[in-house]
Amino acid sequence: MLERIASYTGGQVFEALNGDDLIQVYSALNELEETLFDSYTIRPKVELYYWPLVMTVFLNLLMLLVAAMRRQRDVLKGDHSG
């Protein structure tokens, strides 16, 4: 089955039954990767992780403020149920 897939896609099948065979497979894969692929990394110039972080902290502080104001209002009204 793997041989058929490899023939359709232009790939190769490797079989490693022991450690020496596995070393040969890794060597063959390294040769293929070096010649077929040029890899590069794309990194953003400006990191954007802090925007969701700032919004989360702001919303949590806002929720704490609203909860404190409700509690203060309930205390002033004399409602001690909760």
GROMACS .gro file of N, CA and C in nm:
model
  246
    1MET      N    1   0.082  -0.119   0.000
    1MET     CA    2   0.000   0.000   0.000
    1MET      C    3   0.088   0.126   0.000
    2LEU      N    4   0.189   0.129   0.086
    2LEU     CA    5   0.277   0.246   0.090
    2LEU      C    6   0.353   0.264  -0.041
    3GLU      N    7   0.394   0.151  -0.102
    3GLU     CA    8   0.463   0.161  -0.230
    3GLU      C    9   0.373   0.224  -0.336
    4ARG      N   10   0.245   0.187  -0.336
    4ARG     CA   11   0.151   0.242  -0.432
    4ARG      C   12   0.131   0.392  -0.411
    5ILE      N   13   0.119   0.433  -0.286
    5ILE     CA   14   0.105   0.576  -0.256
    5ILE      C   15   0.231   0.651  -0.298
    6ALA      N   16   0.347   0.594  -0.270
    6ALA     CA   17   0.473   0.658  -0.308
    6ALA      C   18   0.484   0.670  -0.460
    7SER      N   19   0.440   0.570  -0.533
    7SER     CA   20   0.449   0.580  -0.679
    7SER      C   21   0.352   0.684  -0.733
    8TYR      N   22   0.236   0.699  -0.673
    8TYR     CA   23   0.140   0.802  -0.717
    8TYR      C   24   0.190   0.943  -0.688
    9THR      N   25   0.256   0.960  -0.574
    9THR     CA   26   0.297   1.094  -0.532
    9THR      C   27   0.441   1.128  -0.569
   10GLY      N   28   0.513   1.033  -0.624
   10GLY     CA   29   0.653   1.058  -0.657
   10GLY      C   30   0.744   1.049  -0.537
   11GLY      N   31   0.698   0.982  -0.434
   11GLY     CA   32   0.777   0.970  -0.311
   11GLY      C   33   0.855   0.841  -0.306
   12GLN      N   34   0.909   0.811  -0.191
   12GLN     CA   35   0.987   0.690  -0.169
   12GLN      C   36   0.939   0.623  -0.042
   13VAL      N   37   0.963   0.493  -0.035
   13VAL     CA   38   0.928   0.415   0.084
   13VAL      C   39   1.058   0.367   0.146
   14PHE      N   40   1.071   0.382   0.277
   14PHE     CA   41   1.189   0.337   0.349
   14PHE      C   42   1.146   0.234   0.452
   15GLU      N   43   1.229   0.131   0.469
   15GLU     CA   44   1.200   0.028   0.569
   15GLU      C   45   1.324   0.011   0.655
   16ALA      N   46   1.305   0.019   0.785
   16ALA     CA   47   1.416   0.003   0.879
   16ALA      C   48   1.379  -0.105   0.980
   17LEU      N   49   1.452  -0.214   0.974
   17LEU     CA   50   1.424  -0.326   1.064
   17LEU      C   51   1.519  -0.331   1.184
   18ASN      N   52   1.626  -0.252   1.177
   18ASN     CA   53   1.719  -0.247   1.290
   18ASN      C   54   1.780  -0.107   1.297
   19GLY      N   55   1.868  -0.087   1.392
   19GLY     CA   56   1.927   0.044   1.413
   19GLY      C   57   2.011   0.093   1.297
   20ASP      N   58   2.085   0.002   1.233
   20ASP     CA   59   2.168   0.042   1.120
   20ASP      C   60   2.081   0.087   1.002
   21ASP      N   61   1.973   0.013   0.977
   21ASP     CA   62   1.882   0.054   0.870
   21ASP      C   63   1.820   0.190   0.899
   22LEU      N   64   1.788   0.213   1.025
   22LEU     CA   65   1.728   0.340   1.063
   22LEU      C   66   1.825   0.456   1.041
   23ILE      N   67   1.951   0.434   1.071
   23ILE     CA   68   2.053   0.537   1.046
   23ILE      C   69   2.061   0.568   0.897
   24GLN      N   70   2.056   0.464   0.814
   24GLN     CA   71   2.059   0.485   0.669
   24GLN      C   72   1.937   0.561   0.620
   25VAL      N   73   1.819   0.530   0.678
   25VAL     CA   74   1.696   0.601   0.640
   25VAL      C   75   1.708   0.748   0.678
   26TYR      N   76   1.754   0.778   0.799
   26TYR     CA   77   1.770   0.917   0.840
   26TYR      C   78   1.871   0.990   0.752
   27SER      N   79   1.976   0.922   0.714
   27SER     CA   80   2.076   0.983   0.626
   27SER      C   81   2.014   1.016   0.490
   28ALA      N   82   1.937   0.923   0.436
   28ALA     CA   83   1.871   0.947   0.306
   28ALA      C   84   1.771   1.061   0.317
   29LEU      N   85   1.696   1.067   0.427
   29LEU     CA   86   1.599   1.175   0.446
   29LEU      C   87   1.669   1.310   0.458
   30ASN      N   88   1.781   1.314   0.530
   30ASN     CA   89   1.855   1.440   0.542
   30ASN      C   90   1.905   1.488   0.407
   31GLU      N   91   1.950   1.395   0.323
   31GLU     CA   92   1.994   1.434   0.189
   31GLU      C   93   1.878   1.489   0.107
   32LEU      N   94   1.762   1.425   0.116
   32LEU     CA   95   1.645   1.473   0.042
   32LEU      C   96   1.601   1.610   0.090
   33GLU      N   97   1.597   1.630   0.218
   33GLU     CA   98   1.551   1.757   0.273
   33GLU      C   99   1.646   1.871   0.237
   34GLU      N  100   1.774   1.845   0.237
   34GLU     CA  101   1.870   1.950   0.204
   34GLU      C  102   1.856   1.994   0.059
   35THR      N  103   1.828   1.901  -0.031
   35THR     CA  104   1.824   1.937  -0.172
   35THR      C  105   1.687   1.984  -0.216
   36LEU      N  106   1.581   1.939  -0.150
   36LEU     CA  107   1.447   1.972  -0.198
   36LEU      C  108   1.387   2.096  -0.133
   37PHE      N  109   1.423   2.124  -0.011
   37PHE     CA  110   1.353   2.227   0.064
   37PHE      C  111   1.447   2.335   0.114
   38ASP      N  112   1.411   2.458   0.093
   38ASP     CA  113   1.475   2.570   0.158
   38ASP      C  114   1.377   2.621   0.262
   39SER      N  115   1.413   2.606   0.387
   39SER     CA  116   1.321   2.648   0.491
   39SER      C  117   1.357   2.787   0.540
   40TYR      N  118   1.257   2.859   0.580
   40TYR     CA  119   1.276   2.991   0.639
   40TYR      C  120   1.167   3.013   0.741
   41THR      N  121   1.193   3.103   0.831
   41THR     CA  122   1.099   3.132   0.939
   41THR      C  123   1.048   3.273   0.923
   42ILE      N  124   0.917   3.286   0.935
   42ILE     CA  125   0.856   3.418   0.931
   42ILE      C  126   0.816   3.454   1.073
   43ARG      N  127   0.869   3.565   1.120
   43ARG     CA  128   0.835   3.613   1.254
   43ARG      C  129   0.782   3.753   1.242
   44PRO      N  130   0.676   3.782   1.314
   44PRO     CA  131   0.624   3.919   1.309
   44PRO      C  132   0.723   4.018   1.369
   45LYS      N  133   0.728   4.137   1.314
   45LYS     CA  134   0.819   4.238   1.366
   45LYS      C  135   0.765   4.299   1.495
   46VAL      N  136   0.635   4.302   1.508
   46VAL     CA  137   0.571   4.357   1.627
   46VAL      C  138   0.491   4.246   1.693
   47GLU      N  139   0.521   4.219   1.818
   47GLU     CA  140   0.447   4.116   1.889
   47GLU      C  141   0.312   4.172   1.932
   48LEU      N  142   0.208   4.092   1.914
   48LEU     CA  143   0.072   4.140   1.939
   48LEU      C  144   0.004   4.070   2.056
   49TYR      N  145   0.077   3.985   2.128
   49TYR     CA  146   0.015   3.909   2.236
   49TYR      C  147  -0.038   3.999   2.348
   50TYR      N  148   0.019   4.117   2.363
   50TYR     CA  149  -0.018   4.199   2.477
   50TYR      C  150  -0.156   4.263   2.461
   51TRP      N  151  -0.208   4.276   2.340
   51TRP     CA  152  -0.342   4.335   2.324
   51TRP      C  153  -0.450   4.250   2.390
   52PRO      N  154  -0.458   4.120   2.365
   52PRO     CA  155  -0.558   4.041   2.438
   52PRO      C  156  -0.531   4.037   2.587
   53LEU      N  157  -0.403   4.039   2.625
   53LEU     CA  158  -0.369   4.038   2.767
   53LEU      C  159  -0.419   4.165   2.835
   54VAL      N  160  -0.395   4.281   2.774
   54VAL     CA  161  -0.438   4.407   2.832
   54VAL      C  162  -0.591   4.412   2.841
   55MET      N  163  -0.658   4.366   2.736
   55MET     CA  164  -0.805   4.367   2.738
   55MET      C  165  -0.860   4.275   2.848
   56THR      N  166  -0.799   4.160   2.865
   56THR     CA  167  -0.843   4.067   2.969
   56THR      C  168  -0.825   4.127   3.108
   57VAL      N  169  -0.709   4.186   3.132
   57VAL     CA  170  -0.684   4.249   3.263
   57VAL      C  171  -0.781   4.365   3.284
   58PHE      N  172  -0.803   4.447   3.182
   58PHE     CA  173  -0.895   4.560   3.194
   58PHE      C  174  -1.037   4.513   3.225
   59LEU      N  175  -1.085   4.412   3.153
   59LEU     CA  176  -1.220   4.362   3.177
   59LEU      C  177  -1.234   4.300   3.315
   60ASN      N  178  -1.131   4.230   3.362
   60ASN     CA  179  -1.135   4.174   3.497
   60ASN      C  180  -1.139   4.284   3.603
   61LEU      N  181  -1.059   4.389   3.584
   61LEU     CA  182  -1.062   4.500   3.679
   61LEU      C  183  -1.198   4.570   3.676
   62LEU      N  184  -1.255   4.585   3.558
   62LEU     CA  185  -1.387   4.646   3.547
   62LEU      C  186  -1.492   4.562   3.618
   63MET      N  187  -1.485   4.431   3.602
   63MET     CA  188  -1.581   4.344   3.672
   63MET      C  189  -1.564   4.352   3.823
   64LEU      N  190  -1.439   4.359   3.871
   64LEU     CA  191  -1.416   4.375   4.014
   64LEU      C  192  -1.471   4.507   4.065
   65LEU      N  193  -1.454   4.614   3.987
   65LEU     CA  194  -1.506   4.745   4.025
   65LEU      C  195  -1.658   4.743   4.033
   66VAL      N  196  -1.722   4.683   3.934
   66VAL     CA  197  -1.869   4.674   3.935
   66VAL      C  198  -1.916   4.592   4.055
   67ALA      N  199  -1.851   4.481   4.083
   67ALA     CA  200  -1.890   4.399   4.198
   67ALA      C  201  -1.871   4.475   4.329
   68ALA      N  202  -1.763   4.550   4.342
   68ALA     CA  203  -1.739   4.628   4.463
   68ALA      C  204  -1.844   4.739   4.478
   69MET      N  205  -1.880   4.803   4.367
   69MET     CA  206  -1.982   4.908   4.374
   69MET      C  207  -2.118   4.850   4.412
   70ARG      N  208  -2.153   4.734   4.362
   70ARG     CA  209  -2.281   4.670   4.400
   70ARG      C  210  -2.281   4.633   4.547
   71ARG      N  211  -2.168   4.580   4.593
   71ARG     CA  212  -2.160   4.542   4.734
   71ARG      C  213  -2.171   4.666   4.823
   72GLN      N  214  -2.104   4.775   4.783
   72GLN     CA  215  -2.111   4.898   4.860
   72GLN      C  216  -2.254   4.952   4.861
   73ARG      N  217  -2.322   4.944   4.748
   73ARG     CA  218  -2.460   4.991   4.740
   73ARG      C  219  -2.549   4.907   4.830
   74ASP      N  220  -2.527   4.775   4.832
   74ASP     CA  221  -2.608   4.688   4.917
   74ASP      C  222  -2.582   4.715   5.064
   75VAL      N  223  -2.457   4.744   5.100
   75VAL     CA  224  -2.424   4.774   5.240
   75VAL      C  225  -2.491   4.903   5.282
   76LEU      N  226  -2.488   5.003   5.196
   76LEU     CA  227  -2.550   5.129   5.230
   76LEU      C  228  -2.701   5.119   5.242
   77LYS      N  229  -2.763   5.029   5.167
   77LYS     CA  230  -2.907   5.008   5.175
   77LYS      C  231  -2.945   4.925   5.297
   78GLY      N  232  -2.849   4.855   5.353
   78GLY     CA  233  -2.874   4.773   5.469
   78GLY      C  234  -2.906   4.628   5.437
   79ASP      N  235  -2.885   4.589   5.315
   79ASP     CA  236  -2.910   4.451   5.272
   79ASP      C  237  -2.785   4.368   5.301
   80HIS      N  238  -2.792   4.277   5.401
   80HIS     CA  239  -2.676   4.199   5.439
   80HIS      C  240  -2.695   4.051   5.403
   81SER      N  241  -2.762   4.024   5.294
   81SER     CA  242  -2.791   3.885   5.256
   81SER      C  243  -2.678   3.818   5.179
   82GLY      N  244  -2.583   3.894   5.129
   82GLY     CA  245  -2.492   3.823   5.045
   82GLY      C  246  -2.360   3.870   5.029
   0.00000   0.00000   0.00000
